[in-house]
PDB file of C-alpha atoms and ligand atoms in Angstrom:
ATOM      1  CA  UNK A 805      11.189  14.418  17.484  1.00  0.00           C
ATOM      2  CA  UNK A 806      10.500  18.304  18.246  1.00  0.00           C
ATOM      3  CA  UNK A 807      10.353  20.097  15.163  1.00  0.00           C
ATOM      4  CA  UNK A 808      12.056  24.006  15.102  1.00  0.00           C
ATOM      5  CA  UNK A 809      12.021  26.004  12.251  1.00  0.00           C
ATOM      6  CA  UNK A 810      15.266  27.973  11.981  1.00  0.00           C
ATOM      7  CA  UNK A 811      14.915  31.252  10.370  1.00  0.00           C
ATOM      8  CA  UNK A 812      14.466  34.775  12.602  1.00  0.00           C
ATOM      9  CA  UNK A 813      12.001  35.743   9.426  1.00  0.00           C
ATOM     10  CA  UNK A 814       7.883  36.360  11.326  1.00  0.00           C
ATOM     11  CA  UNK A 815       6.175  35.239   8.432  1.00  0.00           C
ATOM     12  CA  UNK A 816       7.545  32.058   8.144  1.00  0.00           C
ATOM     13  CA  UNK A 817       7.943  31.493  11.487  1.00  0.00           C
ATOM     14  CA  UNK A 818       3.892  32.898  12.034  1.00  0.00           C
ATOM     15  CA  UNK A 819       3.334  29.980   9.141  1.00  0.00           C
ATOM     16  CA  UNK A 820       4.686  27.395  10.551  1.00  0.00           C
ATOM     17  CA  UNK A 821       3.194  27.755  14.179  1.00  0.00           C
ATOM     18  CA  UNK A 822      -0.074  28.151  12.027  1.00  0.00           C
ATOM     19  CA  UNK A 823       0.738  24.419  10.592  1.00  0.00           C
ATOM     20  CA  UNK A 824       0.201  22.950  14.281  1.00  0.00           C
ATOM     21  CA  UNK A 825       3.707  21.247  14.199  1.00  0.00           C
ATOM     22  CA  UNK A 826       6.205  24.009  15.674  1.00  0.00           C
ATOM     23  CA  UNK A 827       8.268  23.228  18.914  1.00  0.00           C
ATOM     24  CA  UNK A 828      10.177  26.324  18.525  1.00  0.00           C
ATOM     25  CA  UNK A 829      12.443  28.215  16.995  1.00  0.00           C
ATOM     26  CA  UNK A 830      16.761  28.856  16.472  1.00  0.00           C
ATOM     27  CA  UNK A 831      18.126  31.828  15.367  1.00  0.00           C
ATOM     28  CA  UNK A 832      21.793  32.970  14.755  1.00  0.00           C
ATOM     29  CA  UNK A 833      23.467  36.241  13.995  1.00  0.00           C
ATOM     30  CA  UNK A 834      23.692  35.373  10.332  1.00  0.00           C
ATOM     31  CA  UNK A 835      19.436  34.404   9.994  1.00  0.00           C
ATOM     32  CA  UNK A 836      19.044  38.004  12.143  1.00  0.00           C
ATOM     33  CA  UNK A 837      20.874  39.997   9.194  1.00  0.00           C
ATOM     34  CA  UNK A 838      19.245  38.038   6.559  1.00  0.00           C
ATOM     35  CA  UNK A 839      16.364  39.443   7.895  1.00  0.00           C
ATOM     36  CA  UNK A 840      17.547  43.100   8.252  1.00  0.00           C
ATOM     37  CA  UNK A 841      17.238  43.029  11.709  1.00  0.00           C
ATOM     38  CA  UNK A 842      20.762  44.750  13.280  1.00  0.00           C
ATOM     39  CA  UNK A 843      21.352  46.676  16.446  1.00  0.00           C
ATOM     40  CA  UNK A 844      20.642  45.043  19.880  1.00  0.00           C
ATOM     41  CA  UNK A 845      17.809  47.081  20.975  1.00  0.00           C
ATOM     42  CA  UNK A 846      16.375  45.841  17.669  1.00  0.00           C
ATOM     43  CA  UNK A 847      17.725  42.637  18.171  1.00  0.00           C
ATOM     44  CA  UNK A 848      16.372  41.677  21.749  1.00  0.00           C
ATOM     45  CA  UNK A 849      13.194  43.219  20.435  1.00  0.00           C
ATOM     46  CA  UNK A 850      13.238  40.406  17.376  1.00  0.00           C
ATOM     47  CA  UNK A 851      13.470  37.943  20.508  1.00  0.00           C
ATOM     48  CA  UNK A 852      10.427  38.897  22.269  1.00  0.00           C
ATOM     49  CA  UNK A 853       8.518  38.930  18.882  1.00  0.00           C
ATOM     50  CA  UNK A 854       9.125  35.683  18.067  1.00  0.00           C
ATOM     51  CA  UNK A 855       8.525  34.373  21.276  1.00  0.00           C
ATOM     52  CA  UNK A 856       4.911  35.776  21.063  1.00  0.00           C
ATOM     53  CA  UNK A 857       3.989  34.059  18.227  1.00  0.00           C
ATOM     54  CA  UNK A 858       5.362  30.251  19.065  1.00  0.00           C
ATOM     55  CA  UNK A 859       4.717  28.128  22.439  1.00  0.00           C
ATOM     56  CA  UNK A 860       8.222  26.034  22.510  1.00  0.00           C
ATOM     57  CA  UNK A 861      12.055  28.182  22.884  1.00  0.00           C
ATOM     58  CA  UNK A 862      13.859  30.395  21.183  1.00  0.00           C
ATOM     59  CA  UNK A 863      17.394  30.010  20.849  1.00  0.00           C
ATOM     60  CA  UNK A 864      19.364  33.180  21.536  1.00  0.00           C
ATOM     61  CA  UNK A 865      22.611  33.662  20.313  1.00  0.00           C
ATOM     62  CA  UNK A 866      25.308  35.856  22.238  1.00  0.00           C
ATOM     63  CA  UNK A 867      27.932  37.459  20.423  1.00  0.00           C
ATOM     64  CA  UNK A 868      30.823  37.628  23.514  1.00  0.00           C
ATOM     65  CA  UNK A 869      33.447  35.508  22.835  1.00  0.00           C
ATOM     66  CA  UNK A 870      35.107  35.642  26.402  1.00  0.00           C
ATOM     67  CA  UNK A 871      33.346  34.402  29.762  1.00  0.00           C
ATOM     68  CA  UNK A 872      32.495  37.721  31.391  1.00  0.00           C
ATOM     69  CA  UNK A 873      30.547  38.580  28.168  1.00  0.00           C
ATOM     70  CA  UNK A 874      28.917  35.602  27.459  1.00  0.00           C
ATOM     71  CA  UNK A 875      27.603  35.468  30.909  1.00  0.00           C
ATOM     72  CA  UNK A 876      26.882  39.533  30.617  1.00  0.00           C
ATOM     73  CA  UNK A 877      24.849  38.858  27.644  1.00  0.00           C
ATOM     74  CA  UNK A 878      23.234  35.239  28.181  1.00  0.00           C
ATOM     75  CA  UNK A 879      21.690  36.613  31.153  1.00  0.00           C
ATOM     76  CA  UNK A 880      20.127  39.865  29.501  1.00  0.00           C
ATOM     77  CA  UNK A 881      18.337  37.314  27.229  1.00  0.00           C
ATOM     78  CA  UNK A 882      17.419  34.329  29.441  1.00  0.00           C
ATOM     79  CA  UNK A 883      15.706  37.828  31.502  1.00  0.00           C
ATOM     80  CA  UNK A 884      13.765  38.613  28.236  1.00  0.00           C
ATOM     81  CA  UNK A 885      11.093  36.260  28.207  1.00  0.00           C
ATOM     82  CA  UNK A 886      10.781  32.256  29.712  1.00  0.00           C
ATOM     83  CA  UNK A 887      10.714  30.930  26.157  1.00  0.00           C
ATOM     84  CA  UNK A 888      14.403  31.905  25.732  1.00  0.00           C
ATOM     85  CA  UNK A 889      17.087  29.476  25.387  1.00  0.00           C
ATOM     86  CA  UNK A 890      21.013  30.900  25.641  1.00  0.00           C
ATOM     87  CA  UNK A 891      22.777  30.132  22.563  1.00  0.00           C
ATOM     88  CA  UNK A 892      26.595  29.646  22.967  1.00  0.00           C
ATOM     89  CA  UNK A 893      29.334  28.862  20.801  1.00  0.00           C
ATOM     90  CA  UNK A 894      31.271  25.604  20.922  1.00  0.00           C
ATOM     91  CA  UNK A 895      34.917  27.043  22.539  1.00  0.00           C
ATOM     92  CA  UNK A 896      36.273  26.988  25.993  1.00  0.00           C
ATOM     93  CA  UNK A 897      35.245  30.176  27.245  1.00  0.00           C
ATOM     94  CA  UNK A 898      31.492  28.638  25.650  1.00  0.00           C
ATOM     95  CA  UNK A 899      31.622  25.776  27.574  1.00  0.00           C
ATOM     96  CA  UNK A 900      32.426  27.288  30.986  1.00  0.00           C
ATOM     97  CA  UNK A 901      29.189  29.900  30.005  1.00  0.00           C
ATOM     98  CA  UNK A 902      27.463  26.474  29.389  1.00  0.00           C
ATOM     99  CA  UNK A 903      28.356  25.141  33.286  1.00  0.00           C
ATOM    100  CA  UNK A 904      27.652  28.489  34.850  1.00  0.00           C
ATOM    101  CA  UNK A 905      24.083  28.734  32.972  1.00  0.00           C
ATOM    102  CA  UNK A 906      23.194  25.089  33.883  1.00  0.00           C
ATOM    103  CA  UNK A 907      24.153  25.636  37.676  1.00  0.00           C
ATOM    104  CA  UNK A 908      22.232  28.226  37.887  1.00  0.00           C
ATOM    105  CA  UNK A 909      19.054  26.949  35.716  1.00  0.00           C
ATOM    106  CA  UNK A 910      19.255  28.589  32.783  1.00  0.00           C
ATOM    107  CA  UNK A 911      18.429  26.749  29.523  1.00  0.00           C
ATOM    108  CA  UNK A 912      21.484  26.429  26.934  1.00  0.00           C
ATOM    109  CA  UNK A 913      22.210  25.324  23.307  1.00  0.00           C
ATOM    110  CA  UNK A 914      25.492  24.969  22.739  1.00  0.00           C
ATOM    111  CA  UNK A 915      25.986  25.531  18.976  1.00  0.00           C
ATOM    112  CA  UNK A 916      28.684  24.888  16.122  1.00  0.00           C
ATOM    113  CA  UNK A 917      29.350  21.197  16.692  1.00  0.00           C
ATOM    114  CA  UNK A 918      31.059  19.340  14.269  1.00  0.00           C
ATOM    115  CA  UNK A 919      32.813  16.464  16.268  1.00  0.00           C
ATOM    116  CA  UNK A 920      31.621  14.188  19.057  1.00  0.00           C
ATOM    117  CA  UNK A 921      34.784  14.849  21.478  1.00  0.00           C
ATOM    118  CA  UNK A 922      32.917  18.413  21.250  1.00  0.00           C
ATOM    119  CA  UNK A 923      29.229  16.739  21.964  1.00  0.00           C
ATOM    120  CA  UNK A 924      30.945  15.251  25.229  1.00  0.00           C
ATOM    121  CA  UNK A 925      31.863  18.537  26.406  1.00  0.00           C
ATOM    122  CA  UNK A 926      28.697  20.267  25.617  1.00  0.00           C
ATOM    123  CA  UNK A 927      26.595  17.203  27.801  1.00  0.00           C
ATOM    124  CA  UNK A 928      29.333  17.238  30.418  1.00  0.00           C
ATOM    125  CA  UNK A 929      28.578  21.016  30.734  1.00  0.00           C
ATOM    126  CA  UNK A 930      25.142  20.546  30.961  1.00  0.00           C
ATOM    127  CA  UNK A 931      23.776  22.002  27.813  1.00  0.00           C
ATOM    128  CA  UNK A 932      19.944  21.538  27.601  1.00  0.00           C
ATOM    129  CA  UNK A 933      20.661  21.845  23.678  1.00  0.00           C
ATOM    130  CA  UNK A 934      23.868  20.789  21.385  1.00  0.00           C
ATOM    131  CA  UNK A 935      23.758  21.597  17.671  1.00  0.00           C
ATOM    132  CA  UNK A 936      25.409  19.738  15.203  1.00  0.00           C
ATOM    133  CA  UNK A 937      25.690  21.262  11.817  1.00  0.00           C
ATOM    134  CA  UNK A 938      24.744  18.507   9.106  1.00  0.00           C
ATOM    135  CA  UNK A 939      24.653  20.223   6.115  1.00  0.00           C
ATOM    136  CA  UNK A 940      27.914  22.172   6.937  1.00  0.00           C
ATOM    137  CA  UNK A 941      29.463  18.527   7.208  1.00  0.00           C
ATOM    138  CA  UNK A 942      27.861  17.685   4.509  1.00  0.00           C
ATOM    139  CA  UNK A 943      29.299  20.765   2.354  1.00  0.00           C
ATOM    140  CA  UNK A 944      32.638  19.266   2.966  1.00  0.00           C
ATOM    141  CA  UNK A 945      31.724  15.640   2.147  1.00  0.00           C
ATOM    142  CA  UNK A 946      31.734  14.553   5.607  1.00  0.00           C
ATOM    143  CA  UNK A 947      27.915  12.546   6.726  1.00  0.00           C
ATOM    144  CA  UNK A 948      26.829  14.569   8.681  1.00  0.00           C
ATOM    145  CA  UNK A 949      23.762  12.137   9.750  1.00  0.00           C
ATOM    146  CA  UNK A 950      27.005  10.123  10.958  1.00  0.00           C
ATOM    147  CA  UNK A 951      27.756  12.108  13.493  1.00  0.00           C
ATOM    148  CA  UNK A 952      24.006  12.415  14.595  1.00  0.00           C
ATOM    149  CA  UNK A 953      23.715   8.838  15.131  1.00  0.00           C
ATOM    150  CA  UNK A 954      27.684   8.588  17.336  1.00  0.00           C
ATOM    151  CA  UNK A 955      26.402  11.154  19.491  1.00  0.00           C
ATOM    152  CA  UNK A 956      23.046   9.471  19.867  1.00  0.00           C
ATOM    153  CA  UNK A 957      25.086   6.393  20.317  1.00  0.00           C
ATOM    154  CA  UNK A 958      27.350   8.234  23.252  1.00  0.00           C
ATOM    155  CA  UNK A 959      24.336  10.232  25.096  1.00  0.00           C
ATOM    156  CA  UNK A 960      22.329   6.795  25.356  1.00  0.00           C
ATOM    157  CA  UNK A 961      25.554   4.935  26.305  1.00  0.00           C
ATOM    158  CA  UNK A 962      25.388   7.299  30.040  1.00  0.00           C
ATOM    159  CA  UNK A 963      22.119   8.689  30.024  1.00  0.00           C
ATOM    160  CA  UNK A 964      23.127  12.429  29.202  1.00  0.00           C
ATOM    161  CA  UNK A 965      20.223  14.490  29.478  1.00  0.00           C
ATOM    162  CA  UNK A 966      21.138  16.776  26.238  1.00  0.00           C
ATOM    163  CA  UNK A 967      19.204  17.012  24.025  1.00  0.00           C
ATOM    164  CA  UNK A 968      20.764  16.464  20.237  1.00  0.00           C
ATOM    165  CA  UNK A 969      19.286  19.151  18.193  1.00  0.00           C
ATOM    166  CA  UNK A 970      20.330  18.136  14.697  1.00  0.00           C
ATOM    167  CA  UNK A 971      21.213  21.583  12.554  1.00  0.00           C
ATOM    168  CA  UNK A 972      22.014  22.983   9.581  1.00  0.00           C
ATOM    169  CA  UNK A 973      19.245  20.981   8.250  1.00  0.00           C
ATOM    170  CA  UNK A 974      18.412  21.755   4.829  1.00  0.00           C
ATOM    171  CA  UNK A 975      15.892  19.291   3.054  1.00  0.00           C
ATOM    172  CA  UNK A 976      13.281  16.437   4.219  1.00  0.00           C
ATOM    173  CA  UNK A 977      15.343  13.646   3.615  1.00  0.00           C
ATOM    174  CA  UNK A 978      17.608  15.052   6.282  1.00  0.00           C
ATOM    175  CA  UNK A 979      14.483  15.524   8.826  1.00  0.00           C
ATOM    176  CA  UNK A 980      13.614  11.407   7.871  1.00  0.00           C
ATOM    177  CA  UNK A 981      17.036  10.134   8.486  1.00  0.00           C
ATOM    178  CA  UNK A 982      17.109  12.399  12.004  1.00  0.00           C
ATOM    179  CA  UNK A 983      13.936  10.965  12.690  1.00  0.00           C
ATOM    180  CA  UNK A 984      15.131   7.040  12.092  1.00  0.00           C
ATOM    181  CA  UNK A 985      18.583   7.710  13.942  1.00  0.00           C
ATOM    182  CA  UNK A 986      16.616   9.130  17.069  1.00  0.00           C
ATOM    183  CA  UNK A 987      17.947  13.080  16.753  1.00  0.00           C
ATOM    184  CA  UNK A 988      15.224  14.737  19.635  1.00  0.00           C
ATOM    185  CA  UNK A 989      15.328  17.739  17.779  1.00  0.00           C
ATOM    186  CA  UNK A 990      15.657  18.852  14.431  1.00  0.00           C
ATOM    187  CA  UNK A 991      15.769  22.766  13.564  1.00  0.00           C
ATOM    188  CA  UNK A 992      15.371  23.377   9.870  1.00  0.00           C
ATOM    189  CA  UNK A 993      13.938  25.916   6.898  1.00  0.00           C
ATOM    190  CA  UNK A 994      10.056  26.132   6.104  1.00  0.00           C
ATOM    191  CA  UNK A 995      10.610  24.346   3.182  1.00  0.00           C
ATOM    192  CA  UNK A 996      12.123  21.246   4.459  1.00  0.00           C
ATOM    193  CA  UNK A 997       9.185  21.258   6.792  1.00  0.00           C
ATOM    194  CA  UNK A 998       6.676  21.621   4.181  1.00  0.00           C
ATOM    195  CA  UNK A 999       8.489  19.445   2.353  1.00  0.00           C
ATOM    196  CA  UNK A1000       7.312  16.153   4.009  1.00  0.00           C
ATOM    197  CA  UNK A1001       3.765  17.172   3.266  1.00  0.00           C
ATOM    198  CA  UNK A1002       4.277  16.683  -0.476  1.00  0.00           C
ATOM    199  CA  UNK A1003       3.355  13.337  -1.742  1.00  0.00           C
ATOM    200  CA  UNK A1004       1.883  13.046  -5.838  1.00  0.00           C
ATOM    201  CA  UNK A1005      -0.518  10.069  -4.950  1.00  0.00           C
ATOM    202  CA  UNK A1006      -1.924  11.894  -1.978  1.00  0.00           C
ATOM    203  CA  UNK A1007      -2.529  14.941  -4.666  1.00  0.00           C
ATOM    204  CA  UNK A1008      -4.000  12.613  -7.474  1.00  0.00           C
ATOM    205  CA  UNK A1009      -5.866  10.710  -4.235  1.00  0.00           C
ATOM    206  CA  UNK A1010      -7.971  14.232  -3.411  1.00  0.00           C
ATOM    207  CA  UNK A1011      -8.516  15.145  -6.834  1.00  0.00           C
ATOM    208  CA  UNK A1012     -10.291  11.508  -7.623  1.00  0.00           C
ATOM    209  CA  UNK A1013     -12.506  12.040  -4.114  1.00  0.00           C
ATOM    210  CA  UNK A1014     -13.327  15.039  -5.244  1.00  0.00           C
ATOM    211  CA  UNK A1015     -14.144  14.900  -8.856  1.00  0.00           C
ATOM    212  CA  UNK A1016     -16.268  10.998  -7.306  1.00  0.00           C
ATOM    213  CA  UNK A1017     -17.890  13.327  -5.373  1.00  0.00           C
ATOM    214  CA  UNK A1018     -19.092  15.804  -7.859  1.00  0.00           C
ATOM    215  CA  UNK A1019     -20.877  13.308  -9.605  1.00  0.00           C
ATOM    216  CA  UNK A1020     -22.774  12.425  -7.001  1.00  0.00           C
ATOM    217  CA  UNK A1021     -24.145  15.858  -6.053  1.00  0.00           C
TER     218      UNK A1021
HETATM  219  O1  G3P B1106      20.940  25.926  12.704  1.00  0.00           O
HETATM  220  C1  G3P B1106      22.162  26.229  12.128  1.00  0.00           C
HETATM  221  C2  G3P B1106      21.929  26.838  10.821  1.00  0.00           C
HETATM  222  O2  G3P B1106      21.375  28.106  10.916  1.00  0.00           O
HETATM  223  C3  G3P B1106      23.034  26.764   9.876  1.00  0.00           C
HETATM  224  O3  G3P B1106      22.442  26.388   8.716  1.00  0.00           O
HETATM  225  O4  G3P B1106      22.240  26.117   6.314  1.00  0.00           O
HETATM  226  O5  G3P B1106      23.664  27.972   7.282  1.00  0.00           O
HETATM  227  O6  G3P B1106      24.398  25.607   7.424  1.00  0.00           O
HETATM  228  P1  G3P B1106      23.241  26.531   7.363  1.00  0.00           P
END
């Protein structure tokens, strides 16, 4: 499973590609204000940072709603740099921006899935990426995993080529269970990441080898 941390912040993003575990990174408009970073020049600047510090893609987002500007847009970033990935939003006009991208090569993630009638379009359109949100269907007591493992069920069922890149990931437990269901990516915080690390008898393990070791020398 590709691991992408999904944050627009440097530092965390410099920190994870540090770890040696980063496939890449998502972004949305939301994680670019969190970060202060408004304005497109600004914005499209943000992009080309972040793809010089990590090897794997960076989702872009648009912010068109209709075809012509989706299309407008999700060219000016696919032009930015290789690494970038057009992000588009899970409605109709979304979905025909999906189709024109894939005819013509350029890399999608269709984002803001909830349902799997809405992971069949996305595949059918030829995303590279489709997002479902877990921990927004989680928010509103719906298992969000669930839906991670029908679409996994579907895609495998014809062979789409999609990948399912599990979102709105917010702790480990949620990386695990994407792991065990077969997700191929999973885009989540620094913490979540850093999360897995954490084990008390690995902790209590190091500081017996090392205090053994003292004695010895
Ligand atoms: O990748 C989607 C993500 O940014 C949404 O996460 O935690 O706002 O639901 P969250």
């Amino acid at each position: 499973m590709k691991f992408f941390i999904d944050t627009a912040n440097l530092d965390q993003i410099k920190e994870a590609q540090a770890l040696g575990v980063l496939d890449g990174v998502t972004t949305n408009p939301s994680l670019m204000a969190k970060e202060g970073i408004t304005g497109t020049e600004n914005i499209l600047q943000h992009y080309v940072d972040i793809c010089n510090i990590v090897d794997g893609d960076v989702s872009a987002e648009v912010i068109a709603t209709d075809f012509a500007g989706m299309v407008k847009e999700g060219e000016a970033l696919a032009a930015l740099h290789p690494q970038i990935v057009v992000k588009l939003p899970m409605i109709a006009d979304g979905v025909k921006a999906c189709k024109y991208f894939s005819d013509k090569g350029i890399r999608t993630n269709v984002t803001l899935i909830f349902s799997v009638g809405q992971a069949l379009l996305a595949a059918k359109a030829g995303a590279t990426y489709m997002s479902p949100f877990i921990g927004r269907l989680d928010d509103i007591s719906t298992d969000g995993l669930h839906l991670i493992s029908e679409i996994r069920h579907i895609y495998d069922n014809y062979g789409f080529e999609t990948e399912i890149l599990a979102a709105s990931v917010r702790h480990t437990m949620h990386i695990i269970d994407c792991a065990k269901i077969g997700a191929d990516v999973m885009t989540g915080p620094l913490s979540a990441i850093k999360g897995l690390l954490k084990h008390p008898l690995t902790d209590s393990g190091l500081a017996q080898f090392l205090k053994d070791y003292q004695k010895g020398n």
